[in-house]
Coordinates of C-alpha atoms in Angstrom, one line a residue:
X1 CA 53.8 -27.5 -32.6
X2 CA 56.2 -25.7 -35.0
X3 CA 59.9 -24.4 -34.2
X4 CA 59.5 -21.2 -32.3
X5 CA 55.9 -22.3 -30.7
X6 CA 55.2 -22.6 -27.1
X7 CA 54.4 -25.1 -25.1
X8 CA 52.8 -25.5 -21.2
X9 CA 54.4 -25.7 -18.3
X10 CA 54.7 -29.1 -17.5
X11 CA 53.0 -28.5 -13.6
X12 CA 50.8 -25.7 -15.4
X13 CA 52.8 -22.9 -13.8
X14 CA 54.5 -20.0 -15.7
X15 CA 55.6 -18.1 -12.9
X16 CA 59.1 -17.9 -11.0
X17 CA 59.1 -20.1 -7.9
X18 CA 58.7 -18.1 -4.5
X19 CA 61.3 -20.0 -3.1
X20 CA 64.7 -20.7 -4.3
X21 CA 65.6 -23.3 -2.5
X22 CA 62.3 -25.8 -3.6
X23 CA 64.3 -28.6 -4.8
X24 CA 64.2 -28.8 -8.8
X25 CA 62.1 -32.2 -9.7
X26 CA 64.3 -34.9 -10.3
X27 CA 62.3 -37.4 -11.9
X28 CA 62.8 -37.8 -15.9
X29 CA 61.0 -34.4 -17.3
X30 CA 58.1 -34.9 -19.6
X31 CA 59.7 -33.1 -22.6
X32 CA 62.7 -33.6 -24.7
X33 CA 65.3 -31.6 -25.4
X34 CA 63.5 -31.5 -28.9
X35 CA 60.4 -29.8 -27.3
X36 CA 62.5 -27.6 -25.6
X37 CA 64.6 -26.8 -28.5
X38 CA 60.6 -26.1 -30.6
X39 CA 60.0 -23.6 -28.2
X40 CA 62.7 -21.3 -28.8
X41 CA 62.4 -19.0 -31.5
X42 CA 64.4 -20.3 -35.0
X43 CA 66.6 -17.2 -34.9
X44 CA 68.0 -17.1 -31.8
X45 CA 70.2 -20.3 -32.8
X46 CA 71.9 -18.3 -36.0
X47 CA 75.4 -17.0 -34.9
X48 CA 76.3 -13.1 -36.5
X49 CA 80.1 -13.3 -36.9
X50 CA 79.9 -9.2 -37.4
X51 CA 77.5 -9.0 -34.4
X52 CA 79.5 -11.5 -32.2
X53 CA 82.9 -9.1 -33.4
X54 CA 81.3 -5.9 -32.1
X55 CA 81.6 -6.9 -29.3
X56 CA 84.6 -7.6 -29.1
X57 CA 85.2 -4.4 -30.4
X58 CA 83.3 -2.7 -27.8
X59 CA 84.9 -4.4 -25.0
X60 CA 88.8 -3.5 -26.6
X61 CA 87.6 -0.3 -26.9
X62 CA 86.3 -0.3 -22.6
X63 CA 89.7 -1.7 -22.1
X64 CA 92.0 0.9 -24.0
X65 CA 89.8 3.7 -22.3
X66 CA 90.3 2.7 -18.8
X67 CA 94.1 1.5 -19.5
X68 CA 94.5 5.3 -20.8
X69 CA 92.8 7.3 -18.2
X70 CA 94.4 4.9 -15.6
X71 CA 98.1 5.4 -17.1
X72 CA 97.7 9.1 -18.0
X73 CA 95.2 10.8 -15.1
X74 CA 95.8 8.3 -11.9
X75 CA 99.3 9.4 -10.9
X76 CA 98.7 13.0 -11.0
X77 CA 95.9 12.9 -7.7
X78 CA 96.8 13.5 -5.2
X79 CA 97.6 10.8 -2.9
X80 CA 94.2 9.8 -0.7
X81 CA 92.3 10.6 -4.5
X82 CA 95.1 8.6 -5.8
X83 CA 93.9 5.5 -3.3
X84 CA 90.4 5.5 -4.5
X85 CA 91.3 5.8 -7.9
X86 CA 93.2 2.4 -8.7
X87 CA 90.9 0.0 -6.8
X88 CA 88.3 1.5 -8.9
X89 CA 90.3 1.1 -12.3
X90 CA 90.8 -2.5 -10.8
X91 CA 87.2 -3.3 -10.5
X92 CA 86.2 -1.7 -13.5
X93 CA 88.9 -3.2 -15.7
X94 CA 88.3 -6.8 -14.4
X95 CA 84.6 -7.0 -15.2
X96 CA 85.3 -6.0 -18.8
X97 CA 87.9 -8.3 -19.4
X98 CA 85.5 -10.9 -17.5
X99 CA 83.3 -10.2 -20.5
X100 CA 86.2 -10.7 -22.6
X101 CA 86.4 -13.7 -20.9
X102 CA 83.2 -14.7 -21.6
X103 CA 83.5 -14.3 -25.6
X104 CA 86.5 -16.4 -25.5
X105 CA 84.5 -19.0 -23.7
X106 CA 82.2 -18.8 -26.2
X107 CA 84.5 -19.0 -29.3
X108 CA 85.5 -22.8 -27.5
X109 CA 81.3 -23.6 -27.4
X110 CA 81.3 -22.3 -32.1
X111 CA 78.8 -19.9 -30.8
X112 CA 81.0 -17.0 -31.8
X113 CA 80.7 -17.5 -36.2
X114 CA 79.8 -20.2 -38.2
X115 CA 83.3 -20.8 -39.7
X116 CA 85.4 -22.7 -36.4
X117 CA 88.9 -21.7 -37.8
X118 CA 87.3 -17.7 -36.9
X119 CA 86.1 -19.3 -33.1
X120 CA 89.3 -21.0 -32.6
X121 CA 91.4 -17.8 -33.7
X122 CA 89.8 -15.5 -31.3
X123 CA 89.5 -17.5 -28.5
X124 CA 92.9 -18.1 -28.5
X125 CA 94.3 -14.7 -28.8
X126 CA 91.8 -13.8 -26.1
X127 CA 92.0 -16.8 -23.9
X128 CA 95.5 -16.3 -24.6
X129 CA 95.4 -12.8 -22.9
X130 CA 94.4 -13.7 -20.1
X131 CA 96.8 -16.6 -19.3
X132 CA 94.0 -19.3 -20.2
X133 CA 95.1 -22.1 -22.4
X134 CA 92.5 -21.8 -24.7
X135 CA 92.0 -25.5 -26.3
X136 CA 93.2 -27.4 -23.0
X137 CA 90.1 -25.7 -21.4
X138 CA 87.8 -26.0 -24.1
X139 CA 88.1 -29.8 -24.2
X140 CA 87.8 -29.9 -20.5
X141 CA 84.5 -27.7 -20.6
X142 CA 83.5 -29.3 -23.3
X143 CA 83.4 -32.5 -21.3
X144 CA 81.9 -30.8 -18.1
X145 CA 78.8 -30.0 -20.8
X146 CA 78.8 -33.4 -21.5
X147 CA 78.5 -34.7 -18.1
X148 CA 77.1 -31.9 -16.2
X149 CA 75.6 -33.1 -12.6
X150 CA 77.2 -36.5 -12.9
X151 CA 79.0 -37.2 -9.7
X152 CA 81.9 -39.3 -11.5
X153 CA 82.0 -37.9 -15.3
X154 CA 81.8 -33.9 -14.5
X155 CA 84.5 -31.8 -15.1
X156 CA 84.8 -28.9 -12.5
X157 CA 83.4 -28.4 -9.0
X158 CA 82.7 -32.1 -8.6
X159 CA 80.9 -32.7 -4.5
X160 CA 82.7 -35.5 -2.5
X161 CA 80.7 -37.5 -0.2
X162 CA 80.8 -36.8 3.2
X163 CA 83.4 -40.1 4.0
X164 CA 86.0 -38.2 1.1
X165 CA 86.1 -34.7 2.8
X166 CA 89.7 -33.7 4.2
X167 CA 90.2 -34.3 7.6
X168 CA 90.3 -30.2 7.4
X169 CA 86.7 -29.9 6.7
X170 CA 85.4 -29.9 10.3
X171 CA 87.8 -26.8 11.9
X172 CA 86.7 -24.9 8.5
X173 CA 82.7 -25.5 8.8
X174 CA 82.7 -21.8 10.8
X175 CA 82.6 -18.2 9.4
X176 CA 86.1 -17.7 9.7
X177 CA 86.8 -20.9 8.0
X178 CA 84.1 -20.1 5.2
X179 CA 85.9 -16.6 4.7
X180 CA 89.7 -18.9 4.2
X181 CA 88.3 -21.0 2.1
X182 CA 86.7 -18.5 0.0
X183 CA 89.1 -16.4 -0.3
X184 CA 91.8 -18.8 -1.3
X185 CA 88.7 -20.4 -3.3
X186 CA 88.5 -16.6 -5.4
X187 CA 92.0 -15.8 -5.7
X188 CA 94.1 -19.3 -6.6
X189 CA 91.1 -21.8 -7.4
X190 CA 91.2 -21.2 -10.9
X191 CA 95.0 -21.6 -11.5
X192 CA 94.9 -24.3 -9.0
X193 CA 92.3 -25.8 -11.0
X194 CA 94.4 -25.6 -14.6
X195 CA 97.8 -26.8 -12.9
X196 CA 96.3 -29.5 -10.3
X197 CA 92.9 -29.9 -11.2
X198 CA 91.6 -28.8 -8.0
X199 CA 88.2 -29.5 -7.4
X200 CA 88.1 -31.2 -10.7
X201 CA 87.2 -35.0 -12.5
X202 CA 89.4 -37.2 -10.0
X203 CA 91.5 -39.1 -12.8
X204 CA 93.3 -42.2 -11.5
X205 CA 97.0 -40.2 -12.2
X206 CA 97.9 -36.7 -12.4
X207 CA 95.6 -34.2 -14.7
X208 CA 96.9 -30.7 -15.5
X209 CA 95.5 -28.5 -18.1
X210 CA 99.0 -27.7 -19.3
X211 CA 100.0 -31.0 -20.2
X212 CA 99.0 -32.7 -23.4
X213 CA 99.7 -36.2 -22.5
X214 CA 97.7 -35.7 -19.5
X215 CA 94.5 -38.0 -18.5
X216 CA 92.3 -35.0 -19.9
X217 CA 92.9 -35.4 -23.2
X218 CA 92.8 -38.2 -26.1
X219 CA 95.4 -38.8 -28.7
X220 CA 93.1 -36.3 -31.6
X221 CA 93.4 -33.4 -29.0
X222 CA 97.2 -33.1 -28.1
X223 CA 98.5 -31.1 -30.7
X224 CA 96.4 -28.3 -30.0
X225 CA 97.4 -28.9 -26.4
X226 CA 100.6 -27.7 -27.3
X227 CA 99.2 -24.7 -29.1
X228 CA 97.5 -23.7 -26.2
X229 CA 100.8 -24.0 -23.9
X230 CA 102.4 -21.8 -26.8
X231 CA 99.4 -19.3 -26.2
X232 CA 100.3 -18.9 -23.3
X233 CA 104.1 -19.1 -23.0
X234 CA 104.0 -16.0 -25.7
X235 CA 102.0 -14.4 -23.2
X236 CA 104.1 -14.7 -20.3
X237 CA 107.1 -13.6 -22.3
X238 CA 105.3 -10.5 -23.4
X239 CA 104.5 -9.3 -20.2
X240 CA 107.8 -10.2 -19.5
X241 CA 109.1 -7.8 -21.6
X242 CA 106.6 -5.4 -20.7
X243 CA 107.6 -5.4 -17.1
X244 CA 111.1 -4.7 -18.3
X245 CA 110.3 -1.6 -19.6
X246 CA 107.7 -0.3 -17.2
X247 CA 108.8 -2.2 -14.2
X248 CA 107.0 -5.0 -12.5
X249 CA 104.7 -2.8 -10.2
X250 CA 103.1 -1.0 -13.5
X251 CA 102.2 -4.7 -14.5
X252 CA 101.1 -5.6 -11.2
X253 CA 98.5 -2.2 -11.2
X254 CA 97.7 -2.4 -14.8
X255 CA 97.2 -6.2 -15.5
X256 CA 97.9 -7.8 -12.5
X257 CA 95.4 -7.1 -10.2
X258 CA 92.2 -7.2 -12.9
X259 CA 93.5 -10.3 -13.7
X260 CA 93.0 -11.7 -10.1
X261 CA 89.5 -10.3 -10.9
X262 CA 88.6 -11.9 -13.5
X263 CA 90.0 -15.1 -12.0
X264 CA 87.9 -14.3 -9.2
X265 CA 84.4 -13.9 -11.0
X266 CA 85.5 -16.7 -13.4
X267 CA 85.4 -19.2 -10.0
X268 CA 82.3 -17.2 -8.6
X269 CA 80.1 -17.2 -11.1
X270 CA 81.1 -21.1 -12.6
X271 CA 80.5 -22.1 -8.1
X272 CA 76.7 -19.8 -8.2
X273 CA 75.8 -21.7 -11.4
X274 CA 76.4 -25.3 -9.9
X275 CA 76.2 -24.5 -6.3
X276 CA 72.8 -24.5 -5.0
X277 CA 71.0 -26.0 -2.1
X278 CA 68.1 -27.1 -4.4
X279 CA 70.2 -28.5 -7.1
X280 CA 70.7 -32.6 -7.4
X281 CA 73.8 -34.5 -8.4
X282 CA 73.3 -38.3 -9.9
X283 CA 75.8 -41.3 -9.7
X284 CA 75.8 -43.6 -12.9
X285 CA 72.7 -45.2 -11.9
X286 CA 70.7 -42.3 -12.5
X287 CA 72.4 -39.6 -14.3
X288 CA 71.1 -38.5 -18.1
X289 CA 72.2 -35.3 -20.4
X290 CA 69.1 -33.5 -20.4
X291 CA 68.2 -34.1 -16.2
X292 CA 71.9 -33.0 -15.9
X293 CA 71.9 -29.9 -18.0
X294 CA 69.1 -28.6 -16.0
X295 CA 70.9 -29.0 -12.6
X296 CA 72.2 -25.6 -13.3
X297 CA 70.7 -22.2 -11.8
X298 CA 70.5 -18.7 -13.2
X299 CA 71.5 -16.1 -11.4
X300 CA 71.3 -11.9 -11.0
X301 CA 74.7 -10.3 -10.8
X302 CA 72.4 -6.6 -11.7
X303 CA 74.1 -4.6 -14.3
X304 CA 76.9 -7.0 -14.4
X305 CA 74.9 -9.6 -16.2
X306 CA 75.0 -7.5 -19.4
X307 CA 79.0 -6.8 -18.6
X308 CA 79.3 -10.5 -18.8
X309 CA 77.5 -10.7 -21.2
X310 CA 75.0 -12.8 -19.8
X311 CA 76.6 -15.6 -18.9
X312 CA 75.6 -15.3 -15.5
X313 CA 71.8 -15.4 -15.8
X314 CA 71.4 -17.5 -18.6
X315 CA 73.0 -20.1 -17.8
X316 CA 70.7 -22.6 -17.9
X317 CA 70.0 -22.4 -21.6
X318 CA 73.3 -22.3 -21.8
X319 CA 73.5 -26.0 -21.0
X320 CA 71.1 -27.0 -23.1
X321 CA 72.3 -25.1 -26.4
X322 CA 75.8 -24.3 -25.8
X323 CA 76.1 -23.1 -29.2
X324 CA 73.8 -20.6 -28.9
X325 CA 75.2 -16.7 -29.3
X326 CA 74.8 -15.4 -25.8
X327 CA 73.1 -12.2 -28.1
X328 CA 70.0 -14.6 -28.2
X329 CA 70.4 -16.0 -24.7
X330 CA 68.0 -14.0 -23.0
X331 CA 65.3 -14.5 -25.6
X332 CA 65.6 -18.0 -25.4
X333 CA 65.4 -18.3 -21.7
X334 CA 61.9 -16.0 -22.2
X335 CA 60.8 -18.9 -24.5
X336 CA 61.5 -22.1 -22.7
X337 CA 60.6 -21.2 -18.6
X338 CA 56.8 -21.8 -18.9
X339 CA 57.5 -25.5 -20.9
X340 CA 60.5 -26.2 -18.3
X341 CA 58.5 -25.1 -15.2
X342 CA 59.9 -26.4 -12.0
X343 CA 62.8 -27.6 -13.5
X344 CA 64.3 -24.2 -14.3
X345 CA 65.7 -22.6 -11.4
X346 CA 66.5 -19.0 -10.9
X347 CA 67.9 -18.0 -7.7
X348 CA 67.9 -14.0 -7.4
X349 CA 69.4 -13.7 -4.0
X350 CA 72.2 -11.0 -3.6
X351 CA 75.6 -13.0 -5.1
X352 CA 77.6 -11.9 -1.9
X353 CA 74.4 -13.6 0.3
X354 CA 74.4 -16.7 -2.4
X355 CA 78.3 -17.2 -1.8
X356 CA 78.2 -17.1 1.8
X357 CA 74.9 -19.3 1.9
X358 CA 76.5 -22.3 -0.2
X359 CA 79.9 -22.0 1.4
X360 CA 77.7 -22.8 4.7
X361 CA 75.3 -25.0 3.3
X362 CA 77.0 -27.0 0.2
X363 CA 79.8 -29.1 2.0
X364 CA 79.0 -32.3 1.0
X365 CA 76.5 -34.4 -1.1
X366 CA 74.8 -37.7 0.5
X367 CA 72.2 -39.8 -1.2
X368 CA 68.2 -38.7 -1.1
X369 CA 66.8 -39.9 2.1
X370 CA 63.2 -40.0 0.3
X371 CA 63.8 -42.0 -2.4
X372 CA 63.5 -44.8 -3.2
X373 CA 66.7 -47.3 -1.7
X374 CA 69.7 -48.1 -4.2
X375 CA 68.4 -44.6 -6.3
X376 CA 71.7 -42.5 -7.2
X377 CA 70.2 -38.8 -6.4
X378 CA 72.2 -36.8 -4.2
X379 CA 71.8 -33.4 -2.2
X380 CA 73.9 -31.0 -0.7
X381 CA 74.7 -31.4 3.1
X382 CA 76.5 -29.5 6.1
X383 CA 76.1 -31.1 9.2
X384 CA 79.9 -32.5 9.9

């Protein structure tokens, strides 16, 4: 079997499970991540730094078009028209820049060029943009990639057992409690993250993206630490400025509010990804890359998958070649479904339905009740 060959499922299945919430195999697949990388066309693995700058391009452009209709057109309707008119600008605005997002993200995985001065430059004048600090994060996801699925090495959205949960959990297992906790979830989890490392590693002191000396980080990494905090810093003091000028409400409307939005789908689509009733967590007993990588689920976010550039329903490729231009990420998905079989999941359930489903059903992870004693496989619980 040559590179960009095929190979069989390994249950003889090429089709999409029926239902989503069939618990992915957890047993050691019967392919490598060699076979998996053979079945993927040679091409999709080469990285276009003109291809991966258009769009960038394209997005900029999205951007300056809704910033000038916005600025110029919104003020002059009248005021109910008026009302419509900036939620929509909001929306709009916040998926693009999610997909400018996304590139930056990519620029921290070298999938954006072949030349990693070019990556790093771009990701942090974008990162950068949108208040991210661009190498503290990519270190930090970095390791999440490493470690994905592993109950005490994973980076981000790391299950506690049932006897860690907050003595809150119990008064918040209820709709209204689901709809507090996701809202506060969408709108501060991701600076709460970066600042406090909420829902994060637990580190046996205090871990903040922001500071260099921080458990996070290791003694090579620092420097660029700082960099990032400068990234950042010269971003605050330009909007700063800007609000000094144009006054802190044309910020807020402008930048402010798509800003909350890309926060938000940041959180949302990072929680779909790793939040799934069918999806397994390992202690260091049992944990390995390649079973780890593929306790991850693609999802369908409709027309907003090609906003974001894919990152939403390729995701699972995405852990396995992270380097990978997300250009080719579609292709390669095509390619290795029938060898993964049952270990791919794709869960295609409306993303508001998914949300609501996993803040109900994913409180907590316990140990498998039908395996085998001592085995370190854990699945998402609810009953408190």
């Amino acid at each position: 079997m040559g590179a960009g060959g095929r190979m069989s499922a390994p249950n003889g299945k090429t089709e999409e499970k029926t239902n989503p919430l069939q618990k992915v195999p957890t047993s050691k697949p019967p392919f490598s991540v060699g076979d998996v990388k053979k079945a993927i066309p040679p091409h999709c693995f080469q990285r276009s730094l003109v291809r991966s700058f258009s769009y960038v391009v394209y997005d900029l452009i999205l951007v300056a078009i809704m910033y000038y209709v916005a600025t110029t057109y919104i003020n002059l309707l009248p005021s109910p028209y008026s009302y419509i008119a900036w939620p929509i600008y909001w929306i709009c605005q916040g998926c693009v820049c999610t997909g400018i997002w996304v590139i930056a993200h990519e620029c921290g995985h070298h999938a954006f060029s072949d030349y990693q001065l070019v990556d790093d430059t771009v990701g942090l004048i974008l990162h950068s943009a949108l208040m991210v600090p661009y190498f503290s994060w990519k270190y930090s996801h970095r390791r999440h990639h490493s470690n994905t699925g592993s109950l005490e090495r994973d980076e981000v959205f790391v299950p506690k057992p049932k006897s860690q949960l907050g003595w809150y959990s119990k008064y918040l297992n209820n709709p209204p409690g689901r709809v507090i906790t996701l809202t506060i979830t969408l709108t501060l989890g991701w600076p709460l993250y970066l600042a406090f490392n909420v829902s994060g590693r637990h580190y046996d002191r205090f871990a903040c993206h922001y500071d260099p000396y921080g458990p996070i980080y290791n003694n090579r990494e620092r420097l660029q630490i700082f960099l990032s905090d400068a990234g950042v810093l010269g971003a605050s003091y330009l909007l700063y400025r800007i609000a000094l000028v144009k006054g802190l409400a044309w910020l807020v409307c402008i930048y402010g509010v798509p800003l909350l939005i890309v926060n938000g789908f940041l959180v949302l689509i990072t929680y779909l990804q790793h939040t799934h009733p069918s999806l397994p967590h390992y202690d260091s007993t049992e944990w390995d890359w390649l079973r780890g990588a593929l306790a991850t689920c693609d999802r369908d976010y409709g027309v907003l998958n090609k906003v974001f550039h894919n990152i939403t329903d390729t995701h699972v490729v995405h852990h396995l070649f992270s380097n990978m231009p997300h250009y080719h990420a579609m292709e390669a998905t095509k390619a290795v479904k029938p060898l993964l079989g049952d270990y791919y999941q794709f869960d295609g359930t409306p993303v508001v339905k998914a949300m609501w489903r996993e803040a109900k059903e994913c409180i907590y992870v316990e140990k498998d009740e039908a395996a085998a004693q001592g085995t370190g496989i854990f699945w998402y619980k609810n009953k408190l």
